[in-house]
Coordinates of C-alpha atoms (C1' of nucleotides) in Angstrom, one line a residue:
Chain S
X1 CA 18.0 -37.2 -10.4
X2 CA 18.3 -34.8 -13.3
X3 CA 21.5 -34.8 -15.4
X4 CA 23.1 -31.6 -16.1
X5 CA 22.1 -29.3 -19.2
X6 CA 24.7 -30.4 -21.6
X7 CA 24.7 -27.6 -24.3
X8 CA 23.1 -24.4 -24.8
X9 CA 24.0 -21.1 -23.2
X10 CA 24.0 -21.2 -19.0
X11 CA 20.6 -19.6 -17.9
X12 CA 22.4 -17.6 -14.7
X13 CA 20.1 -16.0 -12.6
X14 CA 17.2 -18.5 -13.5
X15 CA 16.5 -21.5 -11.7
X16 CA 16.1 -24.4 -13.8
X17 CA 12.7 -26.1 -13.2
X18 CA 12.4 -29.4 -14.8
X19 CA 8.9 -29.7 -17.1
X20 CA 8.8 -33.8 -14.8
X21 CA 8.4 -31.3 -11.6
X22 CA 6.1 -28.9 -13.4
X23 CA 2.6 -28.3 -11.9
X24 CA 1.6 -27.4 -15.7
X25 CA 2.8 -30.6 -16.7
X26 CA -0.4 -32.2 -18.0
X27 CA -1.9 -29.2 -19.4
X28 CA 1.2 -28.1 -21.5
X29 CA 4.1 -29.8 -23.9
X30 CA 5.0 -32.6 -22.4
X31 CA 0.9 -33.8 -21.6
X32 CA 1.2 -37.6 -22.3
X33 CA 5.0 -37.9 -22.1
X34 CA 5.9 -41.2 -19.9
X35 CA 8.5 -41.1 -17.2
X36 CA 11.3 -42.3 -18.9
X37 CA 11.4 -39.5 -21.9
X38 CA 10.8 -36.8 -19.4
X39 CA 14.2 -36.7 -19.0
X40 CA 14.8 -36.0 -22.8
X41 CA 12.4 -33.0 -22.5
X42 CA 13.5 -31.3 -19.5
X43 CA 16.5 -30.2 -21.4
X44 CA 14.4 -29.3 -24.1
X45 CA 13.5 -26.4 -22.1
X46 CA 16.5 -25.1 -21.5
X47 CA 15.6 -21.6 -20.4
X48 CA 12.8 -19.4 -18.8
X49 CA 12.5 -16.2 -19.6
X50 CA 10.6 -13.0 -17.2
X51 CA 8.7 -10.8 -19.0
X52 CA 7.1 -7.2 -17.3
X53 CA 3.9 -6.2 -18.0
X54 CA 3.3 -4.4 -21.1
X55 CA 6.8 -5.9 -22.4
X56 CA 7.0 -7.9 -26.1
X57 CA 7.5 -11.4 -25.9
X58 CA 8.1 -11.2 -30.2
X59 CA 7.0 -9.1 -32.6
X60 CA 5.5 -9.7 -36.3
X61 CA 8.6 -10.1 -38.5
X62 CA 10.9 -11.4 -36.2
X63 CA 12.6 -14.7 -36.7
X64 CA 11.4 -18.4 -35.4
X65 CA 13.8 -19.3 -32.7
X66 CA 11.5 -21.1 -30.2
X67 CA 8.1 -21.8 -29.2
X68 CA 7.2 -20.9 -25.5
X69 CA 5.2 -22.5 -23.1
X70 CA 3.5 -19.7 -20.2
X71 CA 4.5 -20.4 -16.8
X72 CA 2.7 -18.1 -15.6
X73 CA 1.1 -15.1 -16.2
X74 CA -1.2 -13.9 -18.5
X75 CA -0.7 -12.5 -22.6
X76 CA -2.2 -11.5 -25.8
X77 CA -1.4 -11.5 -29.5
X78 CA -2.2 -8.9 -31.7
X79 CA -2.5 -9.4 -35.5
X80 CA -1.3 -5.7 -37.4
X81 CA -2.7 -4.9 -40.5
X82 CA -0.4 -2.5 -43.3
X83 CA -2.9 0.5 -42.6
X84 CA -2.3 0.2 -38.7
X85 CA -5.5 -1.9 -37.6
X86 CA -4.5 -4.2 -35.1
X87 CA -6.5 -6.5 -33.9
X88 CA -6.4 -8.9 -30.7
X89 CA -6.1 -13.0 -31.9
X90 CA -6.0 -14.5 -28.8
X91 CA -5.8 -14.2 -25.3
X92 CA -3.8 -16.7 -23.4
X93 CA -2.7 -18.3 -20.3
X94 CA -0.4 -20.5 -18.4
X95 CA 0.0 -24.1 -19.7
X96 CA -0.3 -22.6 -23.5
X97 CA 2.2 -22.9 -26.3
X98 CA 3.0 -19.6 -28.5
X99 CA 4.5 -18.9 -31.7
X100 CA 3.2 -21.1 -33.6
X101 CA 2.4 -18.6 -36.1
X102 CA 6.1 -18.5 -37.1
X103 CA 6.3 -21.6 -38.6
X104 CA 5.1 -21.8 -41.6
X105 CA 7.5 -18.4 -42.9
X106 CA 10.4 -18.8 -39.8
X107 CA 8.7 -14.9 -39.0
X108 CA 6.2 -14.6 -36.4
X109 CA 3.0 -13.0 -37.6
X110 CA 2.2 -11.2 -35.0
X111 CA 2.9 -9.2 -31.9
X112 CA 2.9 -11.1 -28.3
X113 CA 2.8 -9.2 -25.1
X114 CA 2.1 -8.9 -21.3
X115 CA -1.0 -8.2 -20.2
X116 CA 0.7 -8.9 -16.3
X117 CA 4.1 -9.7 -15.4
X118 CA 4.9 -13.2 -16.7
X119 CA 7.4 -15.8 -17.2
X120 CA 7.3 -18.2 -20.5
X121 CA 10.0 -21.5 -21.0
X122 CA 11.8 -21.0 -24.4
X123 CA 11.4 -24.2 -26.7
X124 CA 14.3 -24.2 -29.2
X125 CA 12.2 -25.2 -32.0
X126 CA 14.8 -26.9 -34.0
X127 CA 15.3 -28.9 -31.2
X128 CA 11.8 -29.8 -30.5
X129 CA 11.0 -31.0 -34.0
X130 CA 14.8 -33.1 -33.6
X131 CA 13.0 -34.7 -30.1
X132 CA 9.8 -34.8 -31.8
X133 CA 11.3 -37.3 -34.5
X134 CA 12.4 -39.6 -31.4
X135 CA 9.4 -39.2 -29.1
X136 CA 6.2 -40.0 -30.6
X137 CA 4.2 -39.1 -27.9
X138 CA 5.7 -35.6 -28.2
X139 CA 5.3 -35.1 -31.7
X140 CA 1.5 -36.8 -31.3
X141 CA 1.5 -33.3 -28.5
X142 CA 2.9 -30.9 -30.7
X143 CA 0.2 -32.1 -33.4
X144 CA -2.7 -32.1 -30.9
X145 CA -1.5 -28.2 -29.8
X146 CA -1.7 -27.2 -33.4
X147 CA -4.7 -28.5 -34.3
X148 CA -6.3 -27.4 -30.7
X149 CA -5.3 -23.7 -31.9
X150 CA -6.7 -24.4 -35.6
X151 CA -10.1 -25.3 -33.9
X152 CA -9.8 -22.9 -31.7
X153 CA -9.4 -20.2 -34.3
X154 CA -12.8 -21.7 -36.0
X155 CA -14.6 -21.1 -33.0
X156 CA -13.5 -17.5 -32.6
X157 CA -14.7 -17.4 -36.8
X158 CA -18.0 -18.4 -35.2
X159 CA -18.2 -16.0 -33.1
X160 CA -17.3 -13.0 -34.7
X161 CA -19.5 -14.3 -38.4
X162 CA -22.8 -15.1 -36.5
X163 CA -23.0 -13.7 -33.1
X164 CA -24.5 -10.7 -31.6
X165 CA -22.6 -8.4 -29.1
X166 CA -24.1 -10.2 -26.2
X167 CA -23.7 -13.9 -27.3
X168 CA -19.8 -12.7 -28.3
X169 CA -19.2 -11.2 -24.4
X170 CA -21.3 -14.4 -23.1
X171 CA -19.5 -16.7 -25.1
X172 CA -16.0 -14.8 -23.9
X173 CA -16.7 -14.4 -20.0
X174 CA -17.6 -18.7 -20.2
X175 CA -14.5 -19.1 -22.4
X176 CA -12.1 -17.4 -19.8
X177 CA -14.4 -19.1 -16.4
X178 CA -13.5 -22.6 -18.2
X179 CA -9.8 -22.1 -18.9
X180 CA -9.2 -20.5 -15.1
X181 CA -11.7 -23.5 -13.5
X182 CA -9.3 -26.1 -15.9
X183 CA -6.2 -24.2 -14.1
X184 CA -7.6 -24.7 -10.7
X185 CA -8.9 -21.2 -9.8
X186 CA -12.1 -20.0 -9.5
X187 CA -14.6 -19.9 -12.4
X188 CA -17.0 -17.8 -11.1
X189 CA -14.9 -14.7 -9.9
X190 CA -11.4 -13.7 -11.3
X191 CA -10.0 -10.2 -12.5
X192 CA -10.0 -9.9 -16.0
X193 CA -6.1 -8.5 -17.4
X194 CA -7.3 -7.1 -20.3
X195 CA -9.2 -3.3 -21.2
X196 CA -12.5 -3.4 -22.5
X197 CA -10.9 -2.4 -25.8
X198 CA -9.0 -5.7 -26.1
X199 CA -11.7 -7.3 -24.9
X200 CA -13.6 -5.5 -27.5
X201 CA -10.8 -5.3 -30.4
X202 CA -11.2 -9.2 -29.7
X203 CA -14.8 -9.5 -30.0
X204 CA -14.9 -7.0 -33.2
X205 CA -17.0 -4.8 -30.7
X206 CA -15.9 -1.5 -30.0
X207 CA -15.0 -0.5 -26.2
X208 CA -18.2 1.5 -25.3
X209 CA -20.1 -1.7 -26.6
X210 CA -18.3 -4.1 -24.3
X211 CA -19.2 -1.6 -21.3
X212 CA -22.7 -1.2 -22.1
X213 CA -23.0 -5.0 -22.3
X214 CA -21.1 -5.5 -19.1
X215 CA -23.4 -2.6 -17.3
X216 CA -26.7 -4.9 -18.7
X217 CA -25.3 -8.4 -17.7
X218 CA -25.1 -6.7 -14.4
X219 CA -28.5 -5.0 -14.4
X220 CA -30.1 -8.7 -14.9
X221 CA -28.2 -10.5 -12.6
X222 CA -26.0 -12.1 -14.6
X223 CA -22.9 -11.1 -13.6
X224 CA -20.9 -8.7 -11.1
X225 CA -18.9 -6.2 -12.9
X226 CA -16.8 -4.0 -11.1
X227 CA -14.2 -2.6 -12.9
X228 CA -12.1 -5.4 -13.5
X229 CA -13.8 -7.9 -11.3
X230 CA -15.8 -10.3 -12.6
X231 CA -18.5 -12.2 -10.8
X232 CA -20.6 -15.2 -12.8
X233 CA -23.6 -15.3 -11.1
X234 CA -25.8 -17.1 -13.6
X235 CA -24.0 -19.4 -16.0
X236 CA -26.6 -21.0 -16.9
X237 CA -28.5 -18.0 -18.1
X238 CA -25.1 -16.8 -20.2
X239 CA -25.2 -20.6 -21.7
X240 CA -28.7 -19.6 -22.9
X241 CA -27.6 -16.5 -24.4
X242 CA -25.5 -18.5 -26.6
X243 CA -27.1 -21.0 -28.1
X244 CA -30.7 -19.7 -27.9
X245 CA -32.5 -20.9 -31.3
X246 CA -32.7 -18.0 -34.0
X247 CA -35.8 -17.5 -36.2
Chain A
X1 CA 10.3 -46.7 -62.1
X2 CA 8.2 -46.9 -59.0
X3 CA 8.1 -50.0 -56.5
X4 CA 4.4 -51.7 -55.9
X5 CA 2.5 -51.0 -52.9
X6 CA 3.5 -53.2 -50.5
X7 CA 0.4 -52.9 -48.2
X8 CA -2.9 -51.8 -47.4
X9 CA -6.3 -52.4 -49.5
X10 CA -6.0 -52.6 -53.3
X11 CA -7.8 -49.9 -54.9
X12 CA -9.5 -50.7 -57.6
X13 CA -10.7 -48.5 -60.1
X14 CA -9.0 -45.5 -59.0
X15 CA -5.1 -45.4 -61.6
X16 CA -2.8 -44.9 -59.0
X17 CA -0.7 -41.7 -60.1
X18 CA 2.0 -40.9 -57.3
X19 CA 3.1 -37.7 -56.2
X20 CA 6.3 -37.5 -57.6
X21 CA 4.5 -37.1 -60.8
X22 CA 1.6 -34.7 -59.5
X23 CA 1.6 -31.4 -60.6
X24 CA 0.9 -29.7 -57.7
X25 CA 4.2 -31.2 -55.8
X26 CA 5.1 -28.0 -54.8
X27 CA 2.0 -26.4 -53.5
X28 CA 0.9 -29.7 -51.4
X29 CA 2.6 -32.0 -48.8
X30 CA 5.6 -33.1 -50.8
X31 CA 7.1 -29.6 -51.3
X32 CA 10.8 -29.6 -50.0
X33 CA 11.0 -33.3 -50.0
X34 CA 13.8 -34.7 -52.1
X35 CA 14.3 -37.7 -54.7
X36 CA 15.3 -40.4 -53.0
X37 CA 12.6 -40.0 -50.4
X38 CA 9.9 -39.1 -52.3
X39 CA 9.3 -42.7 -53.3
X40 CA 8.3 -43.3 -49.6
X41 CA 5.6 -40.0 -49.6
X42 CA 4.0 -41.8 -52.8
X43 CA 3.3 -45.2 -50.8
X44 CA 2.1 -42.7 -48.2
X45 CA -0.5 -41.7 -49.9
X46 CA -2.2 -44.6 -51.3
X47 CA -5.8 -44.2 -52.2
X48 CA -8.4 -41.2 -54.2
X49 CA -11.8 -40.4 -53.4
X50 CA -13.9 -38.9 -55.6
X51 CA -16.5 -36.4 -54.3
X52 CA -19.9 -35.4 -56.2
X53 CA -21.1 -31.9 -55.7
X54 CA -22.9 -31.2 -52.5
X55 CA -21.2 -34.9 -51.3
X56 CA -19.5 -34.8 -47.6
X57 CA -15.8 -35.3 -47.4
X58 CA -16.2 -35.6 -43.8
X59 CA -18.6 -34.5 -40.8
X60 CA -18.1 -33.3 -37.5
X61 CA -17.5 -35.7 -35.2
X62 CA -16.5 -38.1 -37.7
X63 CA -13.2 -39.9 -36.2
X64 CA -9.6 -38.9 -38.0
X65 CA -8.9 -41.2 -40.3
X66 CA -7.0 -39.8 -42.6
X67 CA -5.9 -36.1 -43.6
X68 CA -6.8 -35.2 -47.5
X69 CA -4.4 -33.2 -50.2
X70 CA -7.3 -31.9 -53.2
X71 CA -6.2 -32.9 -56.4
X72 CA -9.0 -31.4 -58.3
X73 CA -12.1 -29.1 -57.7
X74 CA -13.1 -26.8 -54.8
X75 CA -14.6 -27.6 -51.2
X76 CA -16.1 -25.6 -48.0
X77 CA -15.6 -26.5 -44.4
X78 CA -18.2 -25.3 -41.8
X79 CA -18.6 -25.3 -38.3
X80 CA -21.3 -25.5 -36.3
X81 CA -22.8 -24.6 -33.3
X82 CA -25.3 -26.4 -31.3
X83 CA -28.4 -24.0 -31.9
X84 CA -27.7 -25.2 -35.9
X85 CA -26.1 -21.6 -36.5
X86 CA -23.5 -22.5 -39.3
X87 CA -20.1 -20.6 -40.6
X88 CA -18.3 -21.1 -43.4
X89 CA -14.8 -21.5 -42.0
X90 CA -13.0 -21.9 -45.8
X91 CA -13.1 -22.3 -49.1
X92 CA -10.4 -24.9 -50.2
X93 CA -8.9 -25.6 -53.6
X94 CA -6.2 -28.0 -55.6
X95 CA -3.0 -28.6 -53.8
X96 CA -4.5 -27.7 -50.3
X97 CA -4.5 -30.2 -46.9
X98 CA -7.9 -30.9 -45.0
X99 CA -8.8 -32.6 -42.0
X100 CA -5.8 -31.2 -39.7
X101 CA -8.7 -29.8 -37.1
X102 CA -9.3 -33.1 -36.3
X103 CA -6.1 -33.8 -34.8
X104 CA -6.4 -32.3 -31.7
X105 CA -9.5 -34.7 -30.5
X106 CA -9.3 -37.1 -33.5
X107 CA -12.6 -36.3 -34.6
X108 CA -13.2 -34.0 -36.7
X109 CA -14.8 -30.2 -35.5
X110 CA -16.5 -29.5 -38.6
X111 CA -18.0 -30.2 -42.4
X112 CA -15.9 -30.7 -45.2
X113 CA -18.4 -30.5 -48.6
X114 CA -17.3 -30.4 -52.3
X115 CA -19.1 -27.7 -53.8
X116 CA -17.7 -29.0 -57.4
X117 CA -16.8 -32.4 -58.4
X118 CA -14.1 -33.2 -56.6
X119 CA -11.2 -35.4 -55.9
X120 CA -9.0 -35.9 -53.0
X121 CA -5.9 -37.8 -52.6
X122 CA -6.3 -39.7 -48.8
X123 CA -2.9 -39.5 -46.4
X124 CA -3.8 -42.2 -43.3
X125 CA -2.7 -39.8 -40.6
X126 CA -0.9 -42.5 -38.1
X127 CA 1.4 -43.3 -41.3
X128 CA 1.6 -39.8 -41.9
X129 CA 3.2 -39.4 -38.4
X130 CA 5.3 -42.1 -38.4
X131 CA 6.6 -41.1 -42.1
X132 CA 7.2 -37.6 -40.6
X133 CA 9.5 -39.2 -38.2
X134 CA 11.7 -40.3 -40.6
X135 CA 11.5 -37.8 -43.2
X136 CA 12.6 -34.7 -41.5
X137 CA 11.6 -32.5 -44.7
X138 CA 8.6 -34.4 -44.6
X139 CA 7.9 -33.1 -40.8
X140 CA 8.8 -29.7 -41.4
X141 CA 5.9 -29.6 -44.3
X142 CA 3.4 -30.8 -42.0
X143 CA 4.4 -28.1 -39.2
X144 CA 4.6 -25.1 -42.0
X145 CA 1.2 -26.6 -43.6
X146 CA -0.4 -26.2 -40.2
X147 CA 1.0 -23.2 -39.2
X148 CA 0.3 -21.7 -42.3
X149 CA -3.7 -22.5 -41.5
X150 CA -3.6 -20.7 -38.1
X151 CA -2.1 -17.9 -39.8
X152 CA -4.8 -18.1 -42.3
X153 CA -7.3 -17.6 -39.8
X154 CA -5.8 -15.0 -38.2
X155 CA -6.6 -13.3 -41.3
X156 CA -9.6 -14.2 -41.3
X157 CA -10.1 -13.2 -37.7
X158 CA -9.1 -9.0 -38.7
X159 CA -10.9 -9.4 -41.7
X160 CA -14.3 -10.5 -39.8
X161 CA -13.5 -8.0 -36.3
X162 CA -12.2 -4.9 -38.0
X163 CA -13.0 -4.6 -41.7
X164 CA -16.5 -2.9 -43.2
X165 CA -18.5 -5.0 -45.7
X166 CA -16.7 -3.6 -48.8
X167 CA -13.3 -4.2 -47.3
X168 CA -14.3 -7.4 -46.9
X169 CA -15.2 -8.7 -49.7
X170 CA -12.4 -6.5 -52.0
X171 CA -10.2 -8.7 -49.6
X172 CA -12.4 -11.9 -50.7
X173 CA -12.1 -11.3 -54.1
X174 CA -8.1 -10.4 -54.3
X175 CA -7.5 -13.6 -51.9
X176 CA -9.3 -16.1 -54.1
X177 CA -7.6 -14.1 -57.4
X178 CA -4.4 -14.7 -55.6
X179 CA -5.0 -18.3 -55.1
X180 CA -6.0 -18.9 -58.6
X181 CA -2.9 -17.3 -60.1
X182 CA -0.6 -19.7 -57.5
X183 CA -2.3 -22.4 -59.6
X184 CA -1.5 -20.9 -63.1
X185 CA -5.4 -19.8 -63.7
X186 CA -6.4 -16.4 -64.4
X187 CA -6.7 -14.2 -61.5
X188 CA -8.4 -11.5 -63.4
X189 CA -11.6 -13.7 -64.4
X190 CA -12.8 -16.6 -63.1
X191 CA -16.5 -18.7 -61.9
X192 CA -17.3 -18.4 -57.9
X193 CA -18.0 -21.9 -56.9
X194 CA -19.9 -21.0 -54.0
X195 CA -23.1 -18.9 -53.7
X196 CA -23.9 -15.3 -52.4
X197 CA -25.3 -17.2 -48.8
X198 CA -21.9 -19.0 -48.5
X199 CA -19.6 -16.2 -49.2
X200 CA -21.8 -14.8 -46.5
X201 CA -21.5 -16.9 -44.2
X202 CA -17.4 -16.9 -44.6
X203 CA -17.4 -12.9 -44.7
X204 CA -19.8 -12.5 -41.3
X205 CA -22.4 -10.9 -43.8
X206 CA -26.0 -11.3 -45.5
X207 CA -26.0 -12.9 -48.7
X208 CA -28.5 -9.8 -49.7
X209 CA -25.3 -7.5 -48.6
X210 CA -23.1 -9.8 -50.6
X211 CA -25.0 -9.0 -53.7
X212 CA -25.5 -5.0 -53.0
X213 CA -21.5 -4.5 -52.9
X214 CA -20.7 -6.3 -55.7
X215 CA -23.4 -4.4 -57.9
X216 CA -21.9 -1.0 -56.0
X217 CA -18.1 -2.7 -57.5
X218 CA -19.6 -3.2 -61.0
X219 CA -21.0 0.3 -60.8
X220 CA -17.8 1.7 -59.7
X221 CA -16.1 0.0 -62.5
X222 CA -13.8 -2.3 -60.2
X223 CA -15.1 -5.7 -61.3
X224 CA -17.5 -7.0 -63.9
X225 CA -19.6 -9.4 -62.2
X226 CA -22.5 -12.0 -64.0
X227 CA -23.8 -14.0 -61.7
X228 CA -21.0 -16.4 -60.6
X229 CA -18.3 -15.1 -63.6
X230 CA -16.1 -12.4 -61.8
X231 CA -14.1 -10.5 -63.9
X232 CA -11.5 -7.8 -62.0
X233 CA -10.8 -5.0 -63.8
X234 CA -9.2 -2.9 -60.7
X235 CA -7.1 -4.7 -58.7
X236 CA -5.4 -1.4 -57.4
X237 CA -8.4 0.2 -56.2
X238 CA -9.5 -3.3 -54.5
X239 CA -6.2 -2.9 -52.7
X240 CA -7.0 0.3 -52.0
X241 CA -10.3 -0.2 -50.3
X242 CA -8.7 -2.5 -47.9
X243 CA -5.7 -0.7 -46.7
X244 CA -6.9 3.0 -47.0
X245 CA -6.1 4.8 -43.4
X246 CA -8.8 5.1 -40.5
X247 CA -9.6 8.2 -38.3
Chain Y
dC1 C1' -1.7 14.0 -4.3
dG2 C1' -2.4 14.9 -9.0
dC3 C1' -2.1 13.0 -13.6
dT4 C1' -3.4 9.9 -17.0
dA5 C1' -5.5 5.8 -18.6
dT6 C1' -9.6 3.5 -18.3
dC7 C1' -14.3 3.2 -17.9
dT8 C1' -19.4 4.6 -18.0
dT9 C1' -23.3 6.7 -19.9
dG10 C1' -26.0 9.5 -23.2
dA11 C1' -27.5 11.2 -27.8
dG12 C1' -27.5 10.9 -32.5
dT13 C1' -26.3 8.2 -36.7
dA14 C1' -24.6 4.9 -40.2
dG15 C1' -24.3 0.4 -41.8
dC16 C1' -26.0 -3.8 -42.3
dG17 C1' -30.0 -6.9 -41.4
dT18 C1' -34.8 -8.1 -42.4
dC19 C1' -38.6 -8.6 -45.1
dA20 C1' -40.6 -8.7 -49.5
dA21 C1' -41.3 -8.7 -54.4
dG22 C1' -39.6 -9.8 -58.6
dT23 C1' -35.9 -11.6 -62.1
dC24 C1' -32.9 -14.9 -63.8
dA25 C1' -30.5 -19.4 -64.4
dT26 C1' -30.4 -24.3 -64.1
dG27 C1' -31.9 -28.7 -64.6
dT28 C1' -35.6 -32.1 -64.9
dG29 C1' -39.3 -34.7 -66.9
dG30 C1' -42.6 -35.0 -70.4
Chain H
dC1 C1' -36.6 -29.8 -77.2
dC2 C1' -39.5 -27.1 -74.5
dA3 C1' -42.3 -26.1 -70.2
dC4 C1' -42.0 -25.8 -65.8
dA5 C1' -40.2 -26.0 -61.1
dT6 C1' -36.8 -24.7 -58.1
dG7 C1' -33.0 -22.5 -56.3
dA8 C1' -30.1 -18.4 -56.8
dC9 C1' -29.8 -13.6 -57.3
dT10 C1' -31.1 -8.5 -57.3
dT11 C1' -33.2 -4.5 -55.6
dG12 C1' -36.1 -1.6 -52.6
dA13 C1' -38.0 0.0 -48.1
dC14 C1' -37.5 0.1 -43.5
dG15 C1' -35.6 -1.0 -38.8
dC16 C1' -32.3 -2.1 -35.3
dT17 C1' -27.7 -2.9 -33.6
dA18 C1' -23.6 -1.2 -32.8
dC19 C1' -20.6 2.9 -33.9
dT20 C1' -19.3 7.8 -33.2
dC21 C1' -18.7 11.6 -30.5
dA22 C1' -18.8 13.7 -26.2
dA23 C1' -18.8 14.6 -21.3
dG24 C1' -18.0 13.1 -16.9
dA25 C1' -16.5 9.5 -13.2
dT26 C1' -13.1 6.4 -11.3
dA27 C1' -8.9 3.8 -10.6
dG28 C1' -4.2 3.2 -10.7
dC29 C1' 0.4 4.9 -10.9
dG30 C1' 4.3 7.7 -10.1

DNA sequence: CGCTATCTTGAGTAGCGTCAAGTCATGTGG
DNA sequence: CCACATGACTTGACGCTACTCAAGATAGCG
């Protein structure tokens, strides 16, 4: 069915899984690819790559040599500032493309890791924009995954410009119970990978904040909170939180 | 020298001045693209629109027409959230590419206003991507333009979760100096286009805040500021404010 | 089983927001 | 060209949200 990888290094040790066989498929890269260039893409991804928890996937400064899409797992980049301040830019989970951020200099511009042991396919980017030029319905994609993390990036802007500690962790718990109900897991109970300082160095809320707002989510019903697991009871009444009107 | 337009509406009224003769070649979509193809990029972009101040570029939810290069004068984008909350997302000036958050869902996810008179150079976005397939240097702008706005707002993104209201707007005010100078205008003195609520808005802050930190700058001798002329004396100790250590 | 990282909760505080009053600039129509 | 209206800005007083510091509880890991 699937011709033979006909360049690159030999991934030994890894089995190849084509993107056509993918469970991620429509959620990822090739989303919107037809049957016929699927082929063209598998060997695209050419290699998969493990990753243990707490391990780098890149780091700011290092060099552009792919994109890569999470198989699975669970990971978040961290934006450094000269003086030390880092701060958490994203969360992010299987089916999403990373590294973008190194394009525009061929550096990436900031630091990806583990939050749980993972495994991401490597996109040679050269490559991909070379396939992108033949395949316009993977460069249309590639366009629609930039722009989905440009919009995305407003939203966080939103959040942190005009929100209030509570609407920020309301808007955050919803957030992560639509991208795991999307994924096909449960969007009312799930274990959260992250501390409550990356949740809070996130948020632009400081650890002890996040807790407190946890403890009073729970105390009115809203939610479950034990330790790491999270239990929505009342979506409806985080929704509120959100967008109730000011003034 | 250059070959007619060989489709799409005449435009009337508006001198059609290509961008192999634009000044801002380098700074906008063209930069990287050589000679012989450049002739192609001008038919790309085949039409101006002049904005009024306080007139809409585009709204959100508006469908993607077309992505937009600024030739002349300065523009906000805001997004907004359904409880009519509003953030400035950026402030946009000459040489830089609008529109791109549309991509992802083709309409657009937020406001595009001139806060000047304007004018904008219009790039029909399907061409754009077909042109892109041909032009490889052409492609490769696109990707570092869009890249470069997600790295933007990670900056953005630290600046609003980790930085104090003086950090914040030092880092305003070097940002926009920094801009200016890319353009060949002084970075040391210059007009604000936008008012104390908009820069605001952008920075996460009051506009009242806005206006006590730049008096506390004046008073500290780092920046003479009358009403919307800004004139840096200390660059240094703007610098300063941002990066110095904390703990 | 003990160590360490993570989390919770409390008390006190600082920074920014809110409200309010007044000044200053801009532009419009008489 | 001036008077006036309107929007933009400044400054002060006060309040509240989230931060800081601290102590103790809990979970997870080796």
């Amino acid at each position: 069915m699937k011709t033979p990888v006909p360049t690159g290094p030999v991934d030994v040790g890894h089995l190849r899984i084509a993107c056509s066989s993918c469970s991620l498929r429509e959620l990822c890269l090739p989303a919107g690819i037809d049957t016929r260039e699927m082929e063209r893409v598998d060997r695209l991804v050419n290699r998969r790559r493990k990753l243990k928890r707490g391990e780098h996937l890149y780091r700011a400064g290092a060099p552009l040599a792919a994109l890569y899409a999470i198989r699975s797992g669970f990971m978040k980049s961290c934006v450094l500032h000269d003086d030390g301040r880092e701060q958490v830019a994203g969360f992010h989970m299987m089916g999403e493309l990373l590294g973008m951020d190194a394009i525009s200099s061929s550096r990436h511009m900031c630091d990806t890791v583990a939050l749980e042991d993972s495994e991401v396919c490597e996109i040679p980017f050269g490559y991909l924009e070379q396939l992108s030029r033949e395949l316009p319905s993977l460069q249309q994609q590639l366009h629609r995954i930039m722009s989905r993390e440009i919009v995305r990036d407003y939203g966080v802007m939103l959040l942190l410009g005009s929100m209030k500690a509570e609407e920020r962790l309301a808007a955050f718990l919803l957030n992560l119970s639509q991208r795991f109900t999307a994924r096909g897991y449960s969007g009312t109970e799930f274990n959260l990978r992250m501390t409550r300082e990356e949740i809070g160095s996130y948020l632009g809320l400081k650890l002890e904040t996040i807790s407190r707002v946890l403890s009073r989510f729970q105390q009115d019903g809203l939610i479950v909170a034990r330790h790491k697991h999270i239990r929505i009871r009342d979506p409806e009444a985080l929704r509120r939180l959100i967008s109730q009107q000011r003034q």
